[in-house]
Short mmCIF file of C-alpha atoms and ligand atoms in Angstrom, two decimals:
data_model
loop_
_atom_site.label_atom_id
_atom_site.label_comp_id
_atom_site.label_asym_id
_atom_site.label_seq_id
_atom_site.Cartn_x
_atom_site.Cartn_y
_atom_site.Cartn_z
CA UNK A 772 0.95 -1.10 49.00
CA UNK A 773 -2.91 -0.99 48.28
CA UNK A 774 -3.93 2.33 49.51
CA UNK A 775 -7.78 3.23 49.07
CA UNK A 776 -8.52 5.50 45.60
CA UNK A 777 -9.16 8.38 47.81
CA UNK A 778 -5.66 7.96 49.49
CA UNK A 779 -3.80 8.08 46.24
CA UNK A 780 -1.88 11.13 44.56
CA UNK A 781 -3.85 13.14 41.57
CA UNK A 782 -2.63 11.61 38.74
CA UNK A 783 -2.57 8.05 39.58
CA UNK A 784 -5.84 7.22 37.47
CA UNK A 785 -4.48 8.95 34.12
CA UNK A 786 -1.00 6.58 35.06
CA UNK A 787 -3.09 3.71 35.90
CA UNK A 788 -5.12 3.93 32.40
CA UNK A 789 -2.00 4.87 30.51
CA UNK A 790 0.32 1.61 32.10
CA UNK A 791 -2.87 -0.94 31.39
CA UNK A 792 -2.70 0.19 27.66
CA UNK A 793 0.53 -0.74 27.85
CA UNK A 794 0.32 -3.69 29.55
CA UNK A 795 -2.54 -5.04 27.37
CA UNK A 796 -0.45 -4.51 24.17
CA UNK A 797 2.20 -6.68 25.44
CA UNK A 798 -0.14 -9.19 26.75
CA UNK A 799 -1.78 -9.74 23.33
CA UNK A 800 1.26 -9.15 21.27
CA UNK A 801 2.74 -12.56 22.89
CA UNK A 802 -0.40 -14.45 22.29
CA UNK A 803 -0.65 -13.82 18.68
CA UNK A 804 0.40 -17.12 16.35
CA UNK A 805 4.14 -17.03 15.05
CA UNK A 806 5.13 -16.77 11.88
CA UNK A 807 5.73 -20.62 11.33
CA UNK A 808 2.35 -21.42 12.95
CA UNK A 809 0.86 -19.38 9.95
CA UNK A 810 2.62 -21.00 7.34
CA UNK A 811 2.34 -24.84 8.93
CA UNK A 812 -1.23 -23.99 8.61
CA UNK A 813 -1.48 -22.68 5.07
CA UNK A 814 0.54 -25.92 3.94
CA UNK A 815 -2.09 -27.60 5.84
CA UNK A 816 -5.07 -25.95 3.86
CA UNK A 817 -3.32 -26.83 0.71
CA UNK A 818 -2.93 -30.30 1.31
CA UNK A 819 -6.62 -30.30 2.01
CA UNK A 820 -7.51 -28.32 -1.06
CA UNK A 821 -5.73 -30.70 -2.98
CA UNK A 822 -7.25 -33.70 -1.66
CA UNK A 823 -10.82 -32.42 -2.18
CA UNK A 824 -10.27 -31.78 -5.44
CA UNK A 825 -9.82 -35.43 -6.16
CA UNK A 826 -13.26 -35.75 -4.87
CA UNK A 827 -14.49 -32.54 -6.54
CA UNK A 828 -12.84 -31.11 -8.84
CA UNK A 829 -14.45 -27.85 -9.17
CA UNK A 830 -13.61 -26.76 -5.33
CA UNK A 831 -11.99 -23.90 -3.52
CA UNK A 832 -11.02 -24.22 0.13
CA UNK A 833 -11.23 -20.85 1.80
CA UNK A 834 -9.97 -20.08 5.92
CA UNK A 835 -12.79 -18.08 7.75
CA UNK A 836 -13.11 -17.03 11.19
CA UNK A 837 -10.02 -16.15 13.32
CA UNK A 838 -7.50 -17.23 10.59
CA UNK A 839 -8.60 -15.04 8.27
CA UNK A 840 -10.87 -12.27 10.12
CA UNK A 841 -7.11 -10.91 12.14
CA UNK A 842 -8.17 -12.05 15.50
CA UNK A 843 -6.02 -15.03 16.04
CA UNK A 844 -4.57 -16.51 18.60
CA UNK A 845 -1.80 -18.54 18.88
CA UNK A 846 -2.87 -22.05 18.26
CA UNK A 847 -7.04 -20.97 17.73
CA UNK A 848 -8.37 -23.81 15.62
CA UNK A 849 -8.60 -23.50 11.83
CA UNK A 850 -12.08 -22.97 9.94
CA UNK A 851 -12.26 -23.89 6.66
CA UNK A 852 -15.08 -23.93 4.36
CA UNK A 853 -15.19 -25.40 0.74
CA UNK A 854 -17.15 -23.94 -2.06
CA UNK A 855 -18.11 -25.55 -5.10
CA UNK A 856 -18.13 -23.46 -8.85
CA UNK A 857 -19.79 -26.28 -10.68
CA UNK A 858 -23.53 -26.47 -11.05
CA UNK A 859 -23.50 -30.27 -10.25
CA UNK A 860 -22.34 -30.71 -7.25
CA UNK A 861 -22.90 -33.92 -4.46
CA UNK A 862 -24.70 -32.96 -1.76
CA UNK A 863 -23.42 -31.38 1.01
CA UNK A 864 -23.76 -35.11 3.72
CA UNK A 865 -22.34 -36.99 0.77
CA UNK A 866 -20.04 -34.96 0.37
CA UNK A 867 -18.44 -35.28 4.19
CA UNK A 868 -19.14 -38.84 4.63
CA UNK A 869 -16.46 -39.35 0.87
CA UNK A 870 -13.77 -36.87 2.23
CA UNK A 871 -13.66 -38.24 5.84
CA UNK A 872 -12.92 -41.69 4.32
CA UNK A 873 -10.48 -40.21 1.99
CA UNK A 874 -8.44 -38.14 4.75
CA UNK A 875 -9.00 -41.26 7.02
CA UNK A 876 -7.39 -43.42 4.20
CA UNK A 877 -4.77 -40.47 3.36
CA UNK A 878 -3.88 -38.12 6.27
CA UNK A 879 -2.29 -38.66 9.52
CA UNK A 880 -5.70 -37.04 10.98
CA UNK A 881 -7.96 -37.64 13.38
CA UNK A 882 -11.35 -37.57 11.41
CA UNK A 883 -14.30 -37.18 12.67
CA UNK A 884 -17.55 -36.83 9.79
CA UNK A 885 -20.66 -35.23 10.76
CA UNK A 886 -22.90 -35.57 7.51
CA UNK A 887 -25.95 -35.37 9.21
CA UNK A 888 -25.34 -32.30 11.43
CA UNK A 889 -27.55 -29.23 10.84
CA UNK A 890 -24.37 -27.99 9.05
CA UNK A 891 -22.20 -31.11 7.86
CA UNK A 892 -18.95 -30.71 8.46
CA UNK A 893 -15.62 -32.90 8.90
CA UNK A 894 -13.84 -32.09 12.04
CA UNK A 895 -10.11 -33.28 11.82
CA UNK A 896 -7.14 -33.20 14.76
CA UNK A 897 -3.75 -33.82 14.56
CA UNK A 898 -1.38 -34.58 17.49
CA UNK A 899 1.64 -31.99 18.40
CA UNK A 900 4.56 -31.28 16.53
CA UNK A 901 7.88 -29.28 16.45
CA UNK A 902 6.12 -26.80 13.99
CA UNK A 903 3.00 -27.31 15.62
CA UNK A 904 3.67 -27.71 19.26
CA UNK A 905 -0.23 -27.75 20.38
CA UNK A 906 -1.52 -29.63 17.54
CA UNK A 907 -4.14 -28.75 15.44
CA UNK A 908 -7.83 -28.77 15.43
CA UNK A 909 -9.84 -27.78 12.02
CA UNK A 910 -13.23 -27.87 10.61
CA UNK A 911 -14.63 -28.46 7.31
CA UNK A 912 -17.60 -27.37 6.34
CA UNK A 913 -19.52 -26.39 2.73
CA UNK A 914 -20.79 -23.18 1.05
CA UNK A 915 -20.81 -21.26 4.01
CA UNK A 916 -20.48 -18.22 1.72
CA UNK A 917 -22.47 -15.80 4.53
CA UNK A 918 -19.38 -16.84 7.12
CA UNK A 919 -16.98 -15.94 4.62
CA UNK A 920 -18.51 -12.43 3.97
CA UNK A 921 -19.33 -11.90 7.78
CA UNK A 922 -15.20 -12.94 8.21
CA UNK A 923 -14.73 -9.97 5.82
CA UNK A 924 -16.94 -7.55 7.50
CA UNK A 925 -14.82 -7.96 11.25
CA UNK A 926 -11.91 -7.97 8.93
CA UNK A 927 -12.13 -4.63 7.61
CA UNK A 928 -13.47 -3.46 11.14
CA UNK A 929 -10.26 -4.57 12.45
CA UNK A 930 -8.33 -3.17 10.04
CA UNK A 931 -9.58 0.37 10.44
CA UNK A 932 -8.13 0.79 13.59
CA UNK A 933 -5.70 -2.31 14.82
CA UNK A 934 -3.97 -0.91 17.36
CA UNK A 935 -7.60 -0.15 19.51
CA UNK A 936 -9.61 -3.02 17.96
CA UNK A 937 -7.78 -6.01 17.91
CA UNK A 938 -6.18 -5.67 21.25
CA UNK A 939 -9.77 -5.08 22.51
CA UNK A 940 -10.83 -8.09 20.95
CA UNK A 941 -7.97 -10.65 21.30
CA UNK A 942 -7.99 -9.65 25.33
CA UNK A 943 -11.47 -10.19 25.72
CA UNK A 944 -11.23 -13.71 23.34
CA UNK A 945 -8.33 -14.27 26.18
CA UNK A 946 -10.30 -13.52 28.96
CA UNK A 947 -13.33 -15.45 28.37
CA UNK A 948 -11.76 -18.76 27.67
CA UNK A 949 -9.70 -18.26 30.45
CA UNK A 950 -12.54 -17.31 32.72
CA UNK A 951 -14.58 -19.77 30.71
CA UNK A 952 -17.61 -18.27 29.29
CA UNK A 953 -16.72 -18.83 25.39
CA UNK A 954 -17.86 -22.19 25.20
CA UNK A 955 -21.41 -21.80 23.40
CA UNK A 956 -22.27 -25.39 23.75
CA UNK A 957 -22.36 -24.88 27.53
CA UNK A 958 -25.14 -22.21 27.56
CA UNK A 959 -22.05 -19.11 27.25
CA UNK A 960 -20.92 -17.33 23.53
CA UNK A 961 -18.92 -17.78 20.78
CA UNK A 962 -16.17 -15.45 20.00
CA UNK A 963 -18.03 -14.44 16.87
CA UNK A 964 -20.70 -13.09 19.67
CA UNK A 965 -18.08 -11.52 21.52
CA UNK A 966 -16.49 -9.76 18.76
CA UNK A 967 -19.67 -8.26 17.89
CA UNK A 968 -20.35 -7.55 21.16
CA UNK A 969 -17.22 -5.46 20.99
CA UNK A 970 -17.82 -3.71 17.32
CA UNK A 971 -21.66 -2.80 18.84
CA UNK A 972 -19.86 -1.06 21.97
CA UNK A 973 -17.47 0.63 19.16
CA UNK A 974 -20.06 1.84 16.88
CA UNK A 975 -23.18 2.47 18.59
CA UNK A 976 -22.44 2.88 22.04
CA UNK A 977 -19.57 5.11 22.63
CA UNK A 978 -19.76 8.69 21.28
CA UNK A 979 -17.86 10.05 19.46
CA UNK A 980 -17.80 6.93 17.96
CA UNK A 981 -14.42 4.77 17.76
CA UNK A 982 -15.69 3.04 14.58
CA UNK A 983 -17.86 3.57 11.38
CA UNK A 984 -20.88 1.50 10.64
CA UNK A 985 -19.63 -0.05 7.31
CA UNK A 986 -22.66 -1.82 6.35
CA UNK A 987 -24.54 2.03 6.83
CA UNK A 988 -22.24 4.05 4.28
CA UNK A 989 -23.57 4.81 0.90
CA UNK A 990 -21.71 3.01 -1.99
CA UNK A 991 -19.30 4.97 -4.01
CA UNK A 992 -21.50 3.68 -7.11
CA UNK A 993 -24.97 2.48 -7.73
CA UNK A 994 -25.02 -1.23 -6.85
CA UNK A 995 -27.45 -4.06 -8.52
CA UNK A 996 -29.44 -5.82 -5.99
CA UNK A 997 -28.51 -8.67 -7.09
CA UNK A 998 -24.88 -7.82 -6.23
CA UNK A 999 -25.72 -7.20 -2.52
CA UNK A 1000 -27.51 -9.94 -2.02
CA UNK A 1001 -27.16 -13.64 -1.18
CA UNK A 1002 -29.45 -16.11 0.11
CA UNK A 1003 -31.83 -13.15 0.34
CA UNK A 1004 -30.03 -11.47 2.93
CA UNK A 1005 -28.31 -7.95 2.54
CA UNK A 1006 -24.55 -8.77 2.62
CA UNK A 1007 -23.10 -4.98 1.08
CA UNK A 1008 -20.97 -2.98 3.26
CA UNK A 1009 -18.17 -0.66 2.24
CA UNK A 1010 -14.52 -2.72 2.19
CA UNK A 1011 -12.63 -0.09 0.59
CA UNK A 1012 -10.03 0.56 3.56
CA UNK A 1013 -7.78 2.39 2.16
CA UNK A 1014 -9.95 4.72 0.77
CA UNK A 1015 -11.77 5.12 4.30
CA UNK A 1016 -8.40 5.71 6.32
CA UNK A 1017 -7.98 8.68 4.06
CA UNK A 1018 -11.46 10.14 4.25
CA UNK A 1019 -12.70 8.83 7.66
CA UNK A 1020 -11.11 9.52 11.17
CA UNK A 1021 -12.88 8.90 14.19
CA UNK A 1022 -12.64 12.01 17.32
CA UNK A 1023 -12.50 9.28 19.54
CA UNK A 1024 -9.39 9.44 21.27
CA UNK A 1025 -9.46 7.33 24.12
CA UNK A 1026 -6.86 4.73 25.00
CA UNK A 1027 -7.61 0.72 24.41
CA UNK A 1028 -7.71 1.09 28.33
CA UNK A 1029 -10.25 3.63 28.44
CA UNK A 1030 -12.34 1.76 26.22
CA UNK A 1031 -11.92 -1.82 27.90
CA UNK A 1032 -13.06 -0.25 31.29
CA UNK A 1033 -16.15 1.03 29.82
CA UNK A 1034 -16.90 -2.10 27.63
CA UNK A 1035 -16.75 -4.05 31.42
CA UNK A 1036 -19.00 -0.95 32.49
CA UNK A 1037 -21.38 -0.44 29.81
CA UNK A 1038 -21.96 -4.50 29.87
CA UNK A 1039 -22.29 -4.88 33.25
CA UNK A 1040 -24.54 -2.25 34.40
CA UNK A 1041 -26.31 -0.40 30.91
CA UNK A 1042 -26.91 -3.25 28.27
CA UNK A 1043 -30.94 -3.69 28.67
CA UNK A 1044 -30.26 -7.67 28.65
CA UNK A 1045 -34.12 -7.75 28.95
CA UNK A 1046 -35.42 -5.82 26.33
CA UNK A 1047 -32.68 -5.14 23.69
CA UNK A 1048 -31.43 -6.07 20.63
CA UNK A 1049 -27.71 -5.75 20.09
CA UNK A 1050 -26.93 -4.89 16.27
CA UNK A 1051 -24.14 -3.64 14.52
CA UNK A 1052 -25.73 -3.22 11.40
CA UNK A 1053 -28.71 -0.86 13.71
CA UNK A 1054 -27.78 -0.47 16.79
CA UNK A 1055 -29.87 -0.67 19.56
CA UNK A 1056 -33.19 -2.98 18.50
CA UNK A 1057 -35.90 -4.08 20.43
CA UNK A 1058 -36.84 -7.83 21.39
CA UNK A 1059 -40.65 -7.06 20.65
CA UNK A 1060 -39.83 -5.83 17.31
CA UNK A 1061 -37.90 -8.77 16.73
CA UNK A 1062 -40.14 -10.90 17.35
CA UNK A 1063 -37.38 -12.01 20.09
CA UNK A 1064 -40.20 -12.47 22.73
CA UNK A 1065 -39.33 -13.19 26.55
CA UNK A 1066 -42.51 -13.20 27.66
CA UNK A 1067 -43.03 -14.89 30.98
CA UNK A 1068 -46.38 -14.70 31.23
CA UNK A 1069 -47.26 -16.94 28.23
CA UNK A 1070 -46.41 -20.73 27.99
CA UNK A 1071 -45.87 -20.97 24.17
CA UNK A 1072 -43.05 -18.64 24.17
CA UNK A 1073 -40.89 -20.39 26.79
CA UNK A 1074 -38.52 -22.35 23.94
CA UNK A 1075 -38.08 -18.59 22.43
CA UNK A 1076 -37.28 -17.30 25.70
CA UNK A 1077 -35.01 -19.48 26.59
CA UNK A 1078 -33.06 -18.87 23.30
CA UNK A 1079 -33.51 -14.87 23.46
CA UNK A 1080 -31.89 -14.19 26.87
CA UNK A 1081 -28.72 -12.59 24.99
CA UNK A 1082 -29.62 -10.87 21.88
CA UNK A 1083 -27.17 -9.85 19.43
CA UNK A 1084 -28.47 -9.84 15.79
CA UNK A 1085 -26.06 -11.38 12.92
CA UNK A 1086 -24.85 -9.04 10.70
CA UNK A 1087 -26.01 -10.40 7.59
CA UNK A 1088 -28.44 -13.05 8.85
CA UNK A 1089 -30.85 -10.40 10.40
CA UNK A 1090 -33.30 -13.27 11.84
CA UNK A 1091 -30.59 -15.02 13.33
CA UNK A 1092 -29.54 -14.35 16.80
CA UNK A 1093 -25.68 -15.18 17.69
CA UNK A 1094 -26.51 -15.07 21.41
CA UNK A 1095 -28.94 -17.57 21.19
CA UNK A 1096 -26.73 -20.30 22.99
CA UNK A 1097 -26.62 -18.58 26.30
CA UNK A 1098 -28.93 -19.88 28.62
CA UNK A 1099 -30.17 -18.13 31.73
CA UNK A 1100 -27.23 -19.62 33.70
CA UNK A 1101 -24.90 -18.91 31.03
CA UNK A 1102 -25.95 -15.30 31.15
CA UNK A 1103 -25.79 -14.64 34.62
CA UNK A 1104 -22.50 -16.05 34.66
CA UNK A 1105 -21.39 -13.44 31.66
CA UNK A 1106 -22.94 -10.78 33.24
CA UNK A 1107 -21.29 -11.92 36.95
CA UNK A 1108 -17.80 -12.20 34.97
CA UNK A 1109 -18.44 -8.82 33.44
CA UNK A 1110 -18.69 -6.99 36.92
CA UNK A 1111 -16.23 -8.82 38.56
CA UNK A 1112 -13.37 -7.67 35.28
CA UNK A 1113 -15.30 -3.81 36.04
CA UNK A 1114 -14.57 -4.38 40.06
CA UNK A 1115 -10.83 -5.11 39.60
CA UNK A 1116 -10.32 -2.09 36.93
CA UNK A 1117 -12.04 0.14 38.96
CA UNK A 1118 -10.43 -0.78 42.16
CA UNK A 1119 -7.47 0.43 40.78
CA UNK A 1120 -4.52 -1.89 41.92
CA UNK A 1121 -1.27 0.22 42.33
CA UNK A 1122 0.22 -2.00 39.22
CA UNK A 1123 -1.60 -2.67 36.10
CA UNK A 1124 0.31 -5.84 35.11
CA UNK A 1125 -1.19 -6.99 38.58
CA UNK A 1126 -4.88 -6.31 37.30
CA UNK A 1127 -4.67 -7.73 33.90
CA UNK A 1128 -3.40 -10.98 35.83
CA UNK A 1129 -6.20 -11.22 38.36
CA UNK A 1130 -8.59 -10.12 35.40
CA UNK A 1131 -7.82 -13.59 34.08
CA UNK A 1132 -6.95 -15.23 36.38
N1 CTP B 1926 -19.83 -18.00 12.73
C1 CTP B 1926 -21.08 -17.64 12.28
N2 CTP B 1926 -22.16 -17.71 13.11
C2 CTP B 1926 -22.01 -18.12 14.40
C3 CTP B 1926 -20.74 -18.48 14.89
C4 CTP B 1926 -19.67 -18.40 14.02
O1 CTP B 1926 -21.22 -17.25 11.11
N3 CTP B 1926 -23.08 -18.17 15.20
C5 CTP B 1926 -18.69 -17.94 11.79
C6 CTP B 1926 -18.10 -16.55 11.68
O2 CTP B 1926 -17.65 -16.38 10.35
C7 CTP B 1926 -16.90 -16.61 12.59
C8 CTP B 1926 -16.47 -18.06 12.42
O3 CTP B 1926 -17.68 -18.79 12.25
O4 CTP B 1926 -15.90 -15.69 12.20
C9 CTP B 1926 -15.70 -18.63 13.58
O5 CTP B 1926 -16.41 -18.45 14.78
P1 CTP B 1926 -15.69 -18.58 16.19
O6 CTP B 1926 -14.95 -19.86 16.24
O7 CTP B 1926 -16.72 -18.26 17.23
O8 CTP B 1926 -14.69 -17.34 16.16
P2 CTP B 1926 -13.13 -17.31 15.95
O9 CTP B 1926 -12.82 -15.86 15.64
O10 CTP B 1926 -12.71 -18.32 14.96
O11 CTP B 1926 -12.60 -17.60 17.41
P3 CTP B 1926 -11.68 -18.75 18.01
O12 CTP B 1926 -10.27 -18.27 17.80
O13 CTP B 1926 -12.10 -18.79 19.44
O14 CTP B 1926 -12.00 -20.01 17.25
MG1 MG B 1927 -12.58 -20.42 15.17
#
């Protein structure tokens, strides 16, 4: 029975809230990867390792992105990226085109080399099996040291407060595939953009705030320049966990419910899509001062508007915007998901388990 929110007893709302935290925590807690998925993919990135190293001798093969950032989900595909310590190295396309031969000549792969790619990587496959029972799908893909750092940044985010932060963010990874706007060569986002999307809300939007801006805190010692930087771009922010559990606590204490209701509100209806600048390093920016133009008026801007519809600002990569992908369709569809997920929360169905399955449906 579906009664109208005015029809229902006082109380209902603080039992609805209370049961979807619930009900979320279970939900994510039996999508996360098992224990042997972990381990059939470490063996995995060993194997790899070693075979590089026949090619390169010199190399490390580090996970980034949902392997090693702590929002995985069971089966999410594996990212790898290999670094090279010595000073002579091949270059990166020669480099993809010799290892897809050699795990095409070695491995029971699927190989697939993309030297010439704006990043060249090697994407590999392999078919299901009884450890693996979806397969496996992993890229390769060299000296991507600002993904590795950015991977540690929504690593310690997620490990200041798990319980609120990764169920936030492995629903909403959830979600959107299921209702299909995480594909961001279709014009939607990645779920790097979503996660941020999700630390910005955290940070900067709700007050108190749920999280600390790591990349704002002062050092606990002077730090060279030099140490901070790469490729130019600021990449310090304070990792010391431990240390901030003790001496940080945030006087936010609203459920993972709570929160997800207002992330669905605060993106469908308050976000300035037109004008602002989602950063998690600044908070709120503006376009214009990003040089993020969506003028109409003026012809030469319409390839930057078209790439500036969604704006949310990498945290390292300052000039880079993550969003960039989503077209105006792609947005509008977001944005339609978005108040459709707010709808169904605030509608209030008597069961919550019944709106976290019409929610992704
Ligand atoms: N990344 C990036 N810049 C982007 C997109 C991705 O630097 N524009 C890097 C980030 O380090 C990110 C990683 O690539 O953590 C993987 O991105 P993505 O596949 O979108 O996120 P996952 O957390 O791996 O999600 P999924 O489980 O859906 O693969
Ligand atoms: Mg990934």
């Amino acid at each position: 029975t579906l009664g109208s929110p005015t029809q229902r007893r006082p109380g209902s709302r603080q039992r609805f809230v209370a049961d979807l935290s619930q009900c979320l925590f279970d939900f994510v807690v039996q999508l996360l990867p098992t224990q042997e998925e972990l381990a059939v993919k470490e063996d995995v990135r060993k194997l790899l390792e070693r075979l590089i190293r026949t090619i390169e001798p010199e190399s490390r093969l580090l996970s980034f992105g949902s392997t090693a950032n702590g929002f995985s989900l069971r089966n999410s595909d594996m990212d790898l990226c290999c670094l090279i310590d010595s000073e002579e190295r091949l270059a990166a396309s020669d480099l993809v085109t010799m290892l897809g031969d050699l795990l095409e000549r070695e491995t029971k792969f699927y190989v697939k080399s993309l030297p010439h790619a704006r990043i060249p990587i090697v994407k590999l496959s392999l078919d299901p099996s009884p450890g693996l029972p979806l397969g496996i799908a992993c890229d390769i893909g060299f000296e991507n040291r600002l993904a590795l750092e950015n991977t540690r940044l929504l690593m310690c985010y997620a490990m200041i407060d798990p319980a609120r932060v990764r169920t936030m963010v492995l629903f909403l990874k959830v979600w959107s595939k299921r209702r299909k706007i995480n594909s961001p060569y279709k014009g939607t986002l990645s779920s790097y953009g979503y996660v941020l999307l999700v630390i910005y809300f955290l940070v900067h939007v709700k007050n108190p705030p749920v999280l600390p801006n790591l990349q704002q805190m002062p050092p606990l010692r002077p730090i060279s320049e030099e140490d901070t930087h790469l490729h130019g771009h600021n990449i310090w922010f304070f990792d010391d966990i431990e240390l901030l559990r003790q001496r940080w606590h945030s006087d936010n204490n609203e459920s993972v419910a709570d929160l997800l209701i207002d992330f669905f509100r605060y993106y469908s209806r308050d976000f300035p899509y037109n004008t602002g600048v989602a950063s998690i390093r600044s908070g709120l920016l503006k376009k214009d001062s990003k040089g993020w133009q969506n003028d109409l008026s003026n012809q030469r801007y319409n390839d930057a508007r078209e790439r500036n519809r969604l704006c949310i600002e990498d945290p390292f990569e300052t000039d880079f915007n993550v969003g960039r992908c989503v077209t105006k369709d792609g947005l509008y569809t977001i944005r339609g998901e978005f108040m459709r997920a707010s709808r169904i929360l605030a509608s209030r169905p008597e069961r919550a388990i019944v709106a976290l399955a019409e929610l992704c449906e």
